[in-house]
Short mmCIF file of C-alpha atoms in Angstrom, two decimals:
data_model
loop_
_atom_site.label_atom_id
_atom_site.label_comp_id
_atom_site.label_asym_id
_atom_site.label_seq_id
_atom_site.Cartn_x
_atom_site.Cartn_y
_atom_site.Cartn_z
CA MET Z 1 -69.57 -104.98 -225.98
CA ASP Z 2 -72.41 -106.86 -224.25
CA VAL Z 3 -72.46 -110.24 -222.51
CA GLN Z 4 -73.60 -112.14 -225.61
CA GLU Z 5 -70.63 -110.86 -227.62
CA LEU Z 6 -68.27 -112.03 -224.89
CA PHE Z 7 -69.80 -115.50 -225.07
CA GLU Z 8 -69.12 -115.59 -228.81
CA ILE Z 9 -65.46 -114.57 -228.33
CA PHE Z 10 -64.58 -116.90 -225.47
CA ASP Z 11 -64.35 -120.63 -225.90
CA ASP Z 12 -67.07 -122.64 -224.10
CA ASP Z 13 -64.42 -124.56 -222.18
CA ASP Z 14 -62.95 -121.46 -220.61
CA ASP Z 15 -65.05 -121.47 -217.39
CA MET Z 16 -63.19 -118.60 -215.73
CA LEU Z 17 -63.86 -116.19 -218.56
CA ARG Z 18 -67.46 -117.37 -218.80
CA ASP Z 19 -67.98 -116.62 -215.12
CA LEU Z 20 -66.50 -113.18 -215.69
CA ALA Z 21 -68.93 -112.55 -218.51
CA ASN Z 22 -71.87 -113.71 -216.39
CA ASN Z 23 -70.92 -111.25 -213.65
CA ILE Z 24 -70.89 -108.23 -215.93
CA ARG Z 25 -73.85 -105.99 -215.24
CA GLY Z 26 -74.94 -102.82 -216.92
CA TYR Z 27 -75.00 -99.56 -214.92
CA SER Z 28 -78.52 -98.91 -213.67
CA VAL Z 29 -80.16 -96.02 -211.85
CA LYS Z 30 -83.21 -96.56 -209.67
CA GLU Z 31 -86.21 -94.41 -210.34
CA ARG Z 32 -86.49 -91.68 -207.72
CA GLU Z 33 -89.93 -90.41 -206.91
CA ASP Z 34 -90.34 -86.70 -206.24
CA HIS Z 35 -92.14 -86.96 -202.89
CA PHE Z 36 -91.91 -83.24 -202.25
CA ASN Z 37 -93.99 -82.30 -205.30
CA ASN Z 38 -96.05 -85.46 -205.67
CA CYS Z 39 -97.39 -85.56 -202.10
CA ASN Z 40 -100.00 -83.18 -200.76
CA GLU Z 41 -99.41 -81.53 -197.39
CA THR Z 42 -101.07 -84.29 -195.37
CA GLU Z 43 -99.29 -87.12 -197.21
CA PHE Z 44 -95.98 -85.32 -196.93
CA PHE Z 45 -96.40 -84.67 -193.22
CA ASN Z 46 -97.37 -88.29 -192.51
CA ARG Z 47 -94.25 -89.55 -194.28
CA PHE Z 48 -91.65 -87.05 -193.11
CA ARG Z 49 -93.16 -85.59 -189.88
CA LEU Z 50 -92.49 -82.01 -190.97
CA LYS Z 51 -94.41 -79.62 -193.17
CA LYS Z 52 -93.08 -78.63 -196.57
CA ASN Z 53 -92.49 -75.04 -195.48
CA THR Z 54 -90.39 -76.24 -192.54
CA VAL Z 55 -88.28 -78.37 -194.88
CA LEU Z 56 -87.76 -75.33 -197.12
CA ILE Z 57 -86.49 -73.39 -194.09
CA ILE Z 58 -84.06 -76.15 -193.06
CA LEU Z 59 -82.69 -76.91 -196.52
CA PRO Z 60 -80.88 -73.61 -197.29
CA GLN Z 61 -79.04 -73.86 -193.98
CA ILE Z 62 -77.42 -77.21 -194.74
CA GLU Z 63 -77.48 -77.73 -198.52
CA HIS Z 64 -73.94 -76.39 -198.93
CA LEU Z 65 -72.80 -79.33 -196.80
CA LEU Z 66 -74.67 -81.86 -198.95
CA VAL Z 67 -73.39 -80.91 -202.41
CA HIS Z 68 -70.35 -82.75 -203.75
CA GLU Z 69 -67.36 -80.60 -204.60
CA THR Z 70 -67.20 -82.11 -208.08
CA PRO Z 71 -70.35 -82.84 -210.15
CA ARG Z 72 -71.29 -86.50 -210.36
CA TYR Z 73 -73.45 -88.54 -212.67
CA HIS Z 74 -76.99 -88.87 -211.29
CA GLU Z 75 -76.00 -86.95 -208.17
CA ILE Z 76 -78.65 -86.96 -205.42
CA ASP Z 77 -79.79 -83.42 -204.78
CA PRO Z 78 -79.73 -81.98 -201.21
CA ARG Z 79 -83.53 -81.93 -200.88
CA THR Z 80 -83.78 -85.66 -201.64
CA GLN Z 81 -80.97 -86.34 -199.16
CA LEU Z 82 -82.83 -84.42 -196.47
CA LEU Z 83 -86.10 -86.22 -197.18
CA LEU Z 84 -84.38 -89.61 -197.06
CA THR Z 85 -82.94 -88.77 -193.64
CA LEU Z 86 -86.29 -87.47 -192.36
CA ARG Z 87 -87.90 -90.71 -193.52
CA PHE Z 88 -85.30 -92.64 -191.54
CA TYR Z 89 -86.02 -90.56 -188.43
CA ALA Z 90 -89.77 -91.05 -188.95
CA THR Z 91 -89.60 -94.84 -189.22
CA GLY Z 92 -86.33 -96.16 -187.80
CA ASN Z 93 -86.28 -98.70 -190.65
CA PHE Z 94 -83.29 -100.49 -192.12
CA TYR Z 95 -81.25 -98.57 -194.68
CA ILE Z 96 -82.53 -100.85 -197.45
CA SER Z 97 -86.15 -99.91 -196.71
CA VAL Z 98 -85.41 -96.19 -196.60
CA GLY Z 99 -83.31 -96.46 -199.74
CA ASP Z 100 -86.06 -98.27 -201.65
CA PHE Z 101 -88.55 -95.57 -200.61
CA ILE Z 102 -86.39 -92.84 -202.12
CA GLY Z 103 -84.79 -94.91 -204.88
CA VAL Z 104 -81.17 -95.40 -203.85
CA HIS Z 105 -79.01 -98.32 -202.79
CA LYS Z 106 -78.85 -99.13 -199.08
CA THR Z 107 -75.15 -98.25 -198.95
CA THR Z 108 -75.87 -94.86 -200.46
CA ALA Z 109 -78.75 -94.39 -198.01
CA GLY Z 110 -76.40 -95.04 -195.08
CA ARG Z 111 -73.88 -92.48 -196.33
CA ILE Z 112 -76.59 -89.89 -196.90
CA ILE Z 113 -78.08 -90.35 -193.41
CA LYS Z 114 -74.67 -89.83 -191.82
CA ARG Z 115 -73.95 -86.77 -193.98
CA VAL Z 116 -77.31 -85.09 -193.35
CA THR Z 117 -77.20 -85.91 -189.64
CA GLU Z 118 -73.80 -84.22 -189.34
CA ALA Z 119 -75.15 -81.21 -191.22
CA LEU Z 120 -78.11 -80.92 -188.85
CA VAL Z 121 -75.87 -81.28 -185.80
CA SER Z 122 -73.86 -78.30 -187.08
CA LEU Z 123 -76.98 -76.17 -186.49
CA CYS Z 124 -77.01 -77.08 -182.79
CA PRO Z 125 -75.34 -73.87 -181.49
CA GLU Z 126 -78.00 -71.79 -183.24
CA TYR Z 127 -81.11 -73.75 -182.25
CA ILE Z 128 -80.22 -75.47 -178.97
CA ARG Z 129 -79.06 -72.87 -176.47
CA MET Z 130 -79.95 -71.40 -173.12
CA PRO Z 131 -81.17 -67.78 -173.01
CA GLN Z 132 -78.30 -65.35 -173.47
CA THR Z 133 -79.66 -61.83 -173.32
CA GLU Z 134 -81.54 -60.35 -170.39
CA GLN Z 135 -84.59 -60.00 -172.58
CA GLU Z 136 -84.51 -63.72 -173.47
CA LYS Z 137 -84.10 -64.67 -169.81
CA ARG Z 138 -87.03 -62.51 -168.73
CA GLY Z 139 -89.16 -63.96 -171.53
CA ILE Z 140 -88.53 -67.55 -170.45
CA ILE Z 141 -89.13 -66.74 -166.77
CA MET Z 142 -92.44 -65.08 -167.65
CA ASP Z 143 -93.48 -68.05 -169.81
CA PHE Z 144 -92.92 -70.41 -166.89
CA PHE Z 145 -94.67 -68.07 -164.47
CA SER Z 146 -97.77 -68.07 -166.68
CA LEU Z 147 -98.12 -71.84 -166.26
CA ALA Z 148 -98.57 -72.05 -162.48
CA GLN Z 149 -97.18 -68.84 -160.98
CA PHE Z 150 -93.81 -70.41 -160.15
CA ARG Z 151 -91.38 -67.50 -160.06
CA GLY Z 152 -87.82 -67.30 -161.37
CA VAL Z 153 -87.73 -70.53 -163.40
CA CYS Z 154 -85.24 -70.62 -166.28
CA GLY Z 155 -85.80 -74.24 -167.31
CA ALA Z 156 -87.29 -77.65 -166.52
CA ILE Z 157 -84.77 -80.50 -166.45
CA ASP Z 158 -85.20 -84.24 -166.81
CA CYS Z 159 -83.72 -87.31 -168.49
CA THR Z 160 -85.28 -89.74 -170.94
CA HIS Z 161 -84.06 -93.08 -172.27
CA ILE Z 162 -83.50 -93.45 -176.03
CA SER Z 163 -83.46 -97.09 -177.08
CA ILE Z 164 -80.41 -98.35 -178.99
CA LEU Z 165 -79.09 -101.69 -180.19
CA SER Z 166 -76.69 -103.53 -177.92
CA PRO Z 167 -73.26 -102.01 -178.57
CA GLY Z 168 -71.62 -105.36 -177.88
CA GLY Z 169 -68.29 -105.86 -176.18
CA GLU Z 170 -67.42 -106.08 -172.51
CA ASN Z 171 -68.99 -102.69 -171.70
CA ALA Z 172 -72.37 -103.42 -173.27
CA GLU Z 173 -74.13 -103.90 -169.94
CA PHE Z 174 -73.39 -100.32 -168.97
CA PHE Z 175 -75.99 -99.36 -171.57
CA ARG Z 176 -78.72 -101.56 -170.10
CA ASN Z 177 -81.09 -99.39 -168.07
CA ARG Z 178 -83.20 -100.30 -165.06
CA LYS Z 179 -86.07 -101.33 -167.34
CA GLY Z 180 -83.89 -103.96 -168.98
CA TYR Z 181 -83.23 -102.59 -172.46
CA PHE Z 182 -80.18 -100.89 -173.95
CA SER Z 183 -80.38 -97.13 -174.10
CA LEU Z 184 -78.72 -93.75 -173.87
CA ASN Z 185 -79.88 -91.65 -170.94
CA VAL Z 186 -80.40 -88.20 -172.44
CA GLN Z 187 -80.64 -85.08 -170.28
CA VAL Z 188 -82.77 -82.20 -171.55
CA VAL Z 189 -83.54 -78.70 -170.28
CA SER Z 190 -86.79 -77.44 -171.79
CA ASP Z 191 -88.47 -74.06 -171.80
CA ALA Z 192 -92.20 -73.52 -171.33
CA ARG Z 193 -92.84 -73.70 -175.09
CA ASN Z 194 -91.28 -77.16 -175.58
CA ASN Z 195 -88.00 -75.86 -176.99
CA ILE Z 196 -84.96 -77.92 -176.05
CA MET Z 197 -82.49 -75.40 -174.60
CA ASP Z 198 -79.78 -77.83 -173.49
CA ILE Z 199 -79.13 -81.49 -174.23
CA VAL Z 200 -76.59 -84.09 -173.12
CA ALA Z 201 -76.65 -87.34 -175.11
CA ARG Z 202 -73.46 -89.18 -174.21
CA TRP Z 203 -74.30 -91.23 -171.10
CA PRO Z 204 -75.23 -94.94 -171.08
CA GLY Z 205 -78.62 -96.08 -169.83
CA SER Z 206 -77.34 -97.30 -166.47
CA CYS Z 207 -76.25 -93.79 -165.40
CA HIS Z 208 -78.50 -92.03 -162.91
CA ASP Z 209 -80.07 -88.67 -163.75
CA SER Z 210 -78.31 -86.92 -160.86
CA HIS Z 211 -74.91 -88.24 -161.99
CA ILE Z 212 -75.45 -86.87 -165.49
CA PHE Z 213 -76.44 -83.49 -164.09
CA SER Z 214 -73.45 -83.38 -161.73
CA ASN Z 215 -71.11 -83.81 -164.70
CA SER Z 216 -72.93 -81.49 -167.09
CA ARG Z 217 -71.93 -78.06 -168.32
CA ILE Z 218 -75.34 -76.60 -167.48
CA LYS Z 219 -74.64 -77.25 -163.78
CA ALA Z 220 -71.36 -75.35 -163.96
CA ARG Z 221 -73.02 -72.50 -165.83
CA ILE Z 222 -75.86 -72.04 -163.37
CA GLU Z 223 -73.53 -72.40 -160.37
CA GLY Z 224 -71.35 -69.73 -161.94
CA GLY Z 225 -74.25 -67.29 -161.77
CA GLU Z 226 -74.83 -67.04 -165.51
CA PHE Z 227 -78.61 -67.04 -164.96
CA GLY Z 228 -78.68 -64.93 -161.82
CA ASP Z 229 -81.17 -66.08 -159.17
CA ALA Z 230 -83.20 -68.16 -161.63
CA VAL Z 231 -83.70 -71.84 -160.83
CA LEU Z 232 -84.20 -75.13 -162.63
CA LEU Z 233 -87.08 -77.45 -161.77
CA GLY Z 234 -86.28 -81.14 -161.46
CA ASP Z 235 -88.03 -84.25 -160.19
CA SER Z 236 -87.15 -86.18 -157.05
CA GLY Z 237 -84.27 -87.92 -158.82
CA TYR Z 238 -82.22 -84.72 -158.51
CA PRO Z 239 -80.57 -83.29 -155.39
CA LEU Z 240 -82.09 -80.17 -153.90
CA ARG Z 241 -79.92 -77.12 -154.47
CA ASN Z 242 -80.40 -73.36 -154.25
CA TYR Z 243 -80.58 -73.32 -158.04
CA LEU Z 244 -82.49 -76.62 -158.47
CA MET Z 245 -85.93 -77.00 -156.90
CA THR Z 246 -87.34 -80.49 -156.36
CA PRO Z 247 -90.75 -81.60 -154.98
CA LEU Z 248 -91.33 -82.25 -151.29
CA ILE Z 249 -91.66 -85.89 -150.21
CA ASN Z 250 -94.36 -85.41 -147.60
CA PRO Z 251 -96.05 -82.03 -147.99
CA ILE Z 252 -98.02 -81.29 -144.84
CA THR Z 253 -99.12 -77.68 -144.78
CA ARG Z 254 -101.34 -76.13 -147.43
CA ALA Z 255 -98.41 -73.99 -148.55
CA GLU Z 256 -96.25 -77.10 -149.07
CA GLN Z 257 -99.05 -78.81 -150.98
CA MET Z 258 -99.47 -75.71 -153.12
CA TYR Z 259 -95.71 -75.67 -153.77
CA ASN Z 260 -95.81 -79.29 -154.94
CA ARG Z 261 -98.81 -78.77 -157.21
CA CYS Z 262 -97.28 -75.72 -158.87
CA HIS Z 263 -93.88 -77.41 -159.12
CA ILE Z 264 -95.32 -80.46 -160.90
CA SER Z 265 -97.55 -78.38 -163.16
CA THR Z 266 -94.62 -76.23 -164.22
CA ARG Z 267 -92.05 -79.00 -164.56
CA SER Z 268 -94.38 -81.15 -166.65
CA VAL Z 269 -93.43 -79.13 -169.74
CA VAL Z 270 -90.25 -81.20 -170.07
CA GLU Z 271 -92.36 -84.38 -170.06
CA ARG Z 272 -94.53 -82.86 -172.76
CA THR Z 273 -91.40 -81.98 -174.73
CA PHE Z 274 -90.27 -85.60 -174.60
CA GLY Z 275 -93.67 -86.77 -175.79
CA ILE Z 276 -93.80 -84.41 -178.77
CA TRP Z 277 -90.17 -85.11 -179.67
CA LYS Z 278 -90.54 -88.89 -179.61
CA ARG Z 279 -93.87 -88.97 -181.39
CA ARG Z 280 -92.60 -86.71 -184.13
CA PHE Z 281 -89.52 -88.89 -184.65
CA PRO Z 282 -90.45 -92.49 -183.72
CA ILE Z 283 -86.86 -93.65 -184.22
CA LEU Z 284 -86.28 -92.32 -180.70
CA SER Z 285 -88.88 -94.72 -179.29
CA LEU Z 286 -88.51 -97.71 -181.62
CA GLY Z 287 -84.74 -97.82 -181.27
CA ILE Z 288 -81.84 -96.36 -183.24
CA ARG Z 289 -80.23 -98.97 -185.49
CA ALA Z 290 -76.79 -97.41 -185.58
CA LYS Z 291 -73.49 -97.44 -183.76
CA ILE Z 292 -73.36 -95.29 -180.65
CA PRO Z 293 -71.51 -92.27 -182.13
CA LEU Z 294 -74.07 -91.98 -184.93
CA ALA Z 295 -76.95 -92.66 -182.53
CA GLN Z 296 -75.79 -89.75 -180.36
CA ARG Z 297 -75.68 -87.47 -183.40
CA ILE Z 298 -79.16 -88.59 -184.50
CA ILE Z 299 -80.51 -87.63 -181.08
CA ILE Z 300 -78.97 -84.15 -181.38
CA ALA Z 301 -80.14 -83.78 -184.99
CA THR Z 302 -83.75 -84.63 -184.13
CA ALA Z 303 -83.60 -82.18 -181.22
CA VAL Z 304 -82.55 -79.46 -183.67
CA LEU Z 305 -85.43 -80.39 -185.96
CA GLN Z 306 -87.81 -80.40 -182.99
CA ASN Z 307 -86.85 -76.84 -182.10
CA ILE Z 308 -87.15 -75.64 -185.69
CA ALA Z 309 -90.62 -77.22 -185.89
CA VAL Z 310 -91.69 -75.55 -182.64
CA GLN Z 311 -90.42 -72.18 -183.81
CA GLN Z 312 -92.28 -72.58 -187.11
CA ARG Z 313 -95.44 -73.67 -185.27
CA ASP Z 314 -95.24 -77.00 -187.08
CA GLU Z 315 -97.58 -78.63 -184.57
CA TYR Z 316 -97.82 -82.40 -184.29
CA ILE Z 317 -99.01 -83.45 -180.83
CA PRO Z 318 -101.98 -81.79 -179.07
CA PRO Z 319 -100.66 -79.88 -176.02
CA ASP Z 320 -102.40 -82.17 -173.49
CA GLU Z 321 -100.84 -85.36 -174.89
CA TYR Z 322 -97.38 -86.00 -173.55
CA GLU Z 323 -95.27 -88.88 -172.39
CA ASP Z 324 -95.49 -89.70 -168.68
CA GLU Z 325 -92.46 -91.75 -167.74
CA GLY Z 326 -93.27 -91.94 -164.07
CA ASN Z 327 -90.61 -89.43 -163.10
CA PHE Z 328 -92.55 -88.15 -160.10
CA GLU Z 329 -91.54 -91.16 -158.01
CA ILE Z 330 -89.45 -90.66 -154.90
CA ASN Z 331 -85.77 -91.55 -155.09
CA GLU Z 332 -84.51 -92.38 -151.63
CA ASN Z 333 -80.88 -92.40 -152.75
CA ILE Z 334 -80.75 -88.61 -152.88
CA ASP Z 335 -79.76 -87.52 -149.41
CA GLN Z 336 -80.73 -83.88 -149.93
CA LEU Z 337 -84.30 -84.80 -150.81
CA GLN Z 338 -85.46 -84.91 -147.17
CA ASN Z 339 -84.21 -81.40 -146.46
CA ILE Z 340 -85.69 -78.00 -147.17
CA ASN Z 341 -83.11 -75.35 -147.98
CA VAL Z 342 -83.50 -71.61 -147.62
CA VAL Z 343 -84.51 -70.98 -151.23
CA GLN Z 344 -87.12 -73.73 -151.19
CA GLN Z 345 -88.51 -72.41 -147.92
CA GLN Z 346 -88.87 -68.99 -149.54
CA TYR Z 347 -90.84 -70.56 -152.37
CA ILE Z 348 -93.10 -72.38 -149.91
CA HIS Z 349 -93.73 -69.12 -148.04
CA TYR Z 350 -94.49 -67.39 -151.35
CA PHE Z 351 -97.06 -70.01 -152.33
CA GLY Z 352 -98.59 -69.71 -148.87
CA THR Z 353 -99.31 -66.05 -149.61
CA LEU Z 354 -101.27 -67.11 -152.71
CA LEU Z 355 -103.76 -69.18 -150.71
#
């Protein structure tokens, strides 16, 4: 029975039933374009920031999490769900814009983004991890050594701010960083090939880098000797430790100047990682329009995708273009920064022998 038939049955004076008839709508399905097959490689890459082959590698790993247990009418297939989510990461648009691009309602788009994001986060233990075997550890140390002859480096560490909407409430100001916008301060340990080996994405923007590191699991692991005598390289915002080398404030001798140059050249890989990561997924720079728990998961999910892209040689940013956030500045609040410990002195002596 259609609306016109209802009008003929109901009396014209019965306004309530007439309103009911006016509100009846037929079930409609939006047309969904097949972007995967209709776009060439360049068009596809520009829209989703990954190559088709990379998408085909990701999809089998998560599609079992995207299929409904019971078949549904006009069910959205896992590939379309993944592409919708990638489009959201590539633009940071409202759900309604992303939904219109794929051909689904904004509410459906929101549910899909959450579902796919959770599925990608489940891949984190496989793709975001520090080296475990001795062979992996030696490989990473050699990769870092090839950059500027800095020995025994197992990772470069730094933090970057990911813009978010104001979370509201009485604790909102904790998320406002020193540059004045709301953010999450995300700690990353990168290898020499721009893989993210460790990530912490739970701290508000007002937290200092050194505080995040002091409360991180990676600190406990390296202090526990899991990586032997290998060290991390950090900027001047971190405290100098036997396992964490920072730059000298006032290098005087040629050996100290050499140490600083090699330290900065080697540690800059983490800055390059940030640049590639944020340019590949602009949602990280433009701002994540989601509540904090989902925003944290989106950060982890894009880090997983970043590592998969690097492993598949899905290049996006030329190697000499990376984000410089000014992290080489001196932080006078770190009391250990003025000192030179035994390990750092050994490094300075080593670089002196290279002159």
